[in-house]
PDB file of C-alpha atoms in Angstrom:
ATOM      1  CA  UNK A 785      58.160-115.649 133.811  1.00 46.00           C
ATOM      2  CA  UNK A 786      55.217-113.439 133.438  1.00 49.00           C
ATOM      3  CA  UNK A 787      54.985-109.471 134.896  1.00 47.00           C
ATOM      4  CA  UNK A 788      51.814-108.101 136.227  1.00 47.00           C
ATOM      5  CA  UNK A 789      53.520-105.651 138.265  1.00 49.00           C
ATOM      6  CA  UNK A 790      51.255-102.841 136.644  1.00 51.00           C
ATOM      7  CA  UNK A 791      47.836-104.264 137.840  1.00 49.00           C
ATOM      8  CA  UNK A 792      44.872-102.529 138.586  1.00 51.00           C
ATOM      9  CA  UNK A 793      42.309-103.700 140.344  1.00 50.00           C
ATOM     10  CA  UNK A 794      38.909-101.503 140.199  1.00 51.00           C
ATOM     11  CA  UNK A 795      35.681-103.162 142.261  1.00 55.00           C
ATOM     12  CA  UNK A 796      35.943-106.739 141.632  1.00 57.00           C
ATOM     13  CA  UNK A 797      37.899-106.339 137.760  1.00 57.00           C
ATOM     14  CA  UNK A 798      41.149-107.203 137.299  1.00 53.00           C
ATOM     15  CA  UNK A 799      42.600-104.437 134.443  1.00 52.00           C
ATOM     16  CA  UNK A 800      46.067-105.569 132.966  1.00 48.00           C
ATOM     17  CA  UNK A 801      47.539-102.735 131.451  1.00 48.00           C
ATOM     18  CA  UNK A 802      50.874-104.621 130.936  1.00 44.00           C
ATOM     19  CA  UNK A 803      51.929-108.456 130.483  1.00 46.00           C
ATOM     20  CA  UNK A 804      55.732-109.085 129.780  1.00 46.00           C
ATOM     21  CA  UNK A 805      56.995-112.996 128.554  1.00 48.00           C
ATOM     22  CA  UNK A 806      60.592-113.283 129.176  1.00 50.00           C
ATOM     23  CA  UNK A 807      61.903-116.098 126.572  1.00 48.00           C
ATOM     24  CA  UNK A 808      65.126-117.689 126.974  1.00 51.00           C
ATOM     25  CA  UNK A 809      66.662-118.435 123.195  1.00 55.00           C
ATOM     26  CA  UNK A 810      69.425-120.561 122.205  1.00 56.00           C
ATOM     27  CA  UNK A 811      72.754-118.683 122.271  1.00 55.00           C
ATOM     28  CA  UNK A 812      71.743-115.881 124.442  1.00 54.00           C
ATOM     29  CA  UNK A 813      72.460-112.533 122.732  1.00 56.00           C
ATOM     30  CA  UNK A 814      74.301-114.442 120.150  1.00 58.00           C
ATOM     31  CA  UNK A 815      72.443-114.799 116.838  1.00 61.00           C
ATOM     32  CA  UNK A 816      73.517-117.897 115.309  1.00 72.00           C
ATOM     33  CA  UNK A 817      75.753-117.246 111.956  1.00 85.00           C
ATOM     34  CA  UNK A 818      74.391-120.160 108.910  1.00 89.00           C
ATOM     35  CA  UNK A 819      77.437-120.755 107.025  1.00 93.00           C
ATOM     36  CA  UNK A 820      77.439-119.938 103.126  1.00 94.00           C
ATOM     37  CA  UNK A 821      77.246-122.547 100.375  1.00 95.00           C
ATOM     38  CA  UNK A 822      79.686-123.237  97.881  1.00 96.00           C
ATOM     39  CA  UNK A 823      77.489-121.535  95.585  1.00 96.00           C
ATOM     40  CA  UNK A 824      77.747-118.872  98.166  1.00 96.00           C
ATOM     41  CA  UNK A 825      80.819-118.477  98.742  1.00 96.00           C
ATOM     42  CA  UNK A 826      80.962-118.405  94.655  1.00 96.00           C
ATOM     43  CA  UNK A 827      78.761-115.004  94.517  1.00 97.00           C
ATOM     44  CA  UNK A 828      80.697-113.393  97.388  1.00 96.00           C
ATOM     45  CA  UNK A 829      83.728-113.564  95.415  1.00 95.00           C
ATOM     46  CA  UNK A 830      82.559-112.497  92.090  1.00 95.00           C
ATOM     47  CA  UNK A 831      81.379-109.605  93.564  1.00 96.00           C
ATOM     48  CA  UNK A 832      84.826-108.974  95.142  1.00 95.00           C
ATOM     49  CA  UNK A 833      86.458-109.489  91.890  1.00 94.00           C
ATOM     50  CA  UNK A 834      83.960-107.601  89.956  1.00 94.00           C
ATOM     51  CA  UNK A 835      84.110-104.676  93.259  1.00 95.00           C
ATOM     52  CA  UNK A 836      80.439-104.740  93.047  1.00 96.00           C
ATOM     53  CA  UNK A 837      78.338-104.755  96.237  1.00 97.00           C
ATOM     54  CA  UNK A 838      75.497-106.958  96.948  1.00 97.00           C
ATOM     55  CA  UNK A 839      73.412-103.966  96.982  1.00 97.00           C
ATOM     56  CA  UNK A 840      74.435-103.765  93.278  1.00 97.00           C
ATOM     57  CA  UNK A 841      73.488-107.413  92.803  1.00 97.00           C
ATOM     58  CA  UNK A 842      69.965-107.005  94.459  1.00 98.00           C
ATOM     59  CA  UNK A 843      69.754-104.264  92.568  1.00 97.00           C
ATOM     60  CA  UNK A 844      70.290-106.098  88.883  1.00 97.00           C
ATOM     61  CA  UNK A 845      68.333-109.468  89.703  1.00 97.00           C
ATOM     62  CA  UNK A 846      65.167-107.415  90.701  1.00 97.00           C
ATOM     63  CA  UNK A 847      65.764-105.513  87.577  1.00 97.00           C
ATOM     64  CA  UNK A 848      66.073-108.369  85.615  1.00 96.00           C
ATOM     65  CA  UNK A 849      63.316-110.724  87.286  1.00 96.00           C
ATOM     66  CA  UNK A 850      60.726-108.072  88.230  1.00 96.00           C
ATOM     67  CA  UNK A 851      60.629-109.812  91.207  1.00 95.00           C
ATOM     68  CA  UNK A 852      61.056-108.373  94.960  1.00 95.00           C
ATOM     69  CA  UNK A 853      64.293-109.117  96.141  1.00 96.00           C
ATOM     70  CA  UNK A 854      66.096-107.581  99.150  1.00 96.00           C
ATOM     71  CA  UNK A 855      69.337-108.602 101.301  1.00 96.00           C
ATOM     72  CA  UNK A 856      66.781-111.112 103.522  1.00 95.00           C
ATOM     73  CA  UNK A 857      66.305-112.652  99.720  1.00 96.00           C
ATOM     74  CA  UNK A 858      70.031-112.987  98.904  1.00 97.00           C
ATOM     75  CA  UNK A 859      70.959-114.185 101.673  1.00 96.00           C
ATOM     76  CA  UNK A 860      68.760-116.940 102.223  1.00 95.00           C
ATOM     77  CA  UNK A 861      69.906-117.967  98.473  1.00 96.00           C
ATOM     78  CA  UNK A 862      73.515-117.375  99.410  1.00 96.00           C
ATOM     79  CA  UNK A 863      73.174-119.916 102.706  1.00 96.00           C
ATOM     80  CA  UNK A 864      70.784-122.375 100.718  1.00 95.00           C
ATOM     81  CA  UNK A 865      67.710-121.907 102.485  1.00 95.00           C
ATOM     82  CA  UNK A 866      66.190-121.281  99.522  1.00 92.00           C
ATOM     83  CA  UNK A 867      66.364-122.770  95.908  1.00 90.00           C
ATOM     84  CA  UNK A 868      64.695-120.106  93.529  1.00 93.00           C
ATOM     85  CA  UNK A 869      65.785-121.494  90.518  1.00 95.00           C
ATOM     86  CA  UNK A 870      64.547-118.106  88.469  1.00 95.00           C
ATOM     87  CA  UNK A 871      66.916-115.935  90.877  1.00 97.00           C
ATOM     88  CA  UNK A 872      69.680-118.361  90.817  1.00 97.00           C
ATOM     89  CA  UNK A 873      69.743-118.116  86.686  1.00 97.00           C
ATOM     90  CA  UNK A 874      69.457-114.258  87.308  1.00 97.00           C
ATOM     91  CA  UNK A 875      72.413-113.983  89.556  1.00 97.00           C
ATOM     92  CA  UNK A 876      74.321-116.128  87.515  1.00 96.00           C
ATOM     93  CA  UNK A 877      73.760-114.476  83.742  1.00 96.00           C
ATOM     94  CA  UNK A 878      74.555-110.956  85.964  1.00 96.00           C
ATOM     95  CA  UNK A 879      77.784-112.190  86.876  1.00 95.00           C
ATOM     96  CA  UNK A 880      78.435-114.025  83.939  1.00 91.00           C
ATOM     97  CA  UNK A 881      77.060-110.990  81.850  1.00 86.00           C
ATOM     98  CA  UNK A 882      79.562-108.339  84.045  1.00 63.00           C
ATOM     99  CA  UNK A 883      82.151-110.746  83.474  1.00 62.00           C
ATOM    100  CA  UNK A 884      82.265-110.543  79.653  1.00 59.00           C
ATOM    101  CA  UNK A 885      81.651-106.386  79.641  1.00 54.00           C
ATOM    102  CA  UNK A 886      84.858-106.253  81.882  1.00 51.00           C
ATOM    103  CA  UNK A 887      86.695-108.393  79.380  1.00 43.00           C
ATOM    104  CA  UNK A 888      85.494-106.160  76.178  1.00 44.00           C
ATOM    105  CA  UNK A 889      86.659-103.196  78.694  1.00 46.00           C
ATOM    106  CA  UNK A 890      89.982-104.209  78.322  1.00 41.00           C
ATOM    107  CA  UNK A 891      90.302-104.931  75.033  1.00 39.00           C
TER     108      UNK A 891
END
């Protein structure tokens, strides 16, 4: 449905100064929710364990990589819509890397 309720018309030109498309999506308001991997679900809890955030994580991969990374990033590799091998190997030293420090910690 289309809005040309603020119309002008001068002589014989029609101005639109405003055109409004209202969209219907799927779900309404609702924003669908994409369920995490295994590998997901994996990360999430090493970060719990480690009581990191995945700020922190972002944070060490774009170190690491050089490469832009941002939540948008993470979470597409966290719901596997995305297979960046080079970030995957990142996350996974990081962890793996934390992991090991928190062991020598307690020694």
């Amino acid at each position: 449905m289309a809005s040309t309720e603020n119309c002008n018309i001068i002589g014989h030109t029609l101005i639109l100064l405003h055109f409004s498309v209202f969209v219907n999506t799927k779900g309404g308001d609702k924003l669908r929710k994409i369920p995490l991997t295994e590998y997901g679900k994996f990360v999430k809890k090493s970060l719990i364990e480690k009581d990191k955030s995945q700020e922190w994580l972002i944070n060490e991969v774009a170190k690491k990589t050089g490469m832009y990374v941002d939540s948008s990033v993470l979470n597409k590799i966290l719901t596997g819509r995305t297979n960046s091998e080079n970030l995957i190997s990142a996350i996974n030293e990081i962890l793996t890397r934390e992991e090991n420090t928190q062991c020598r910690d307690v020694m």
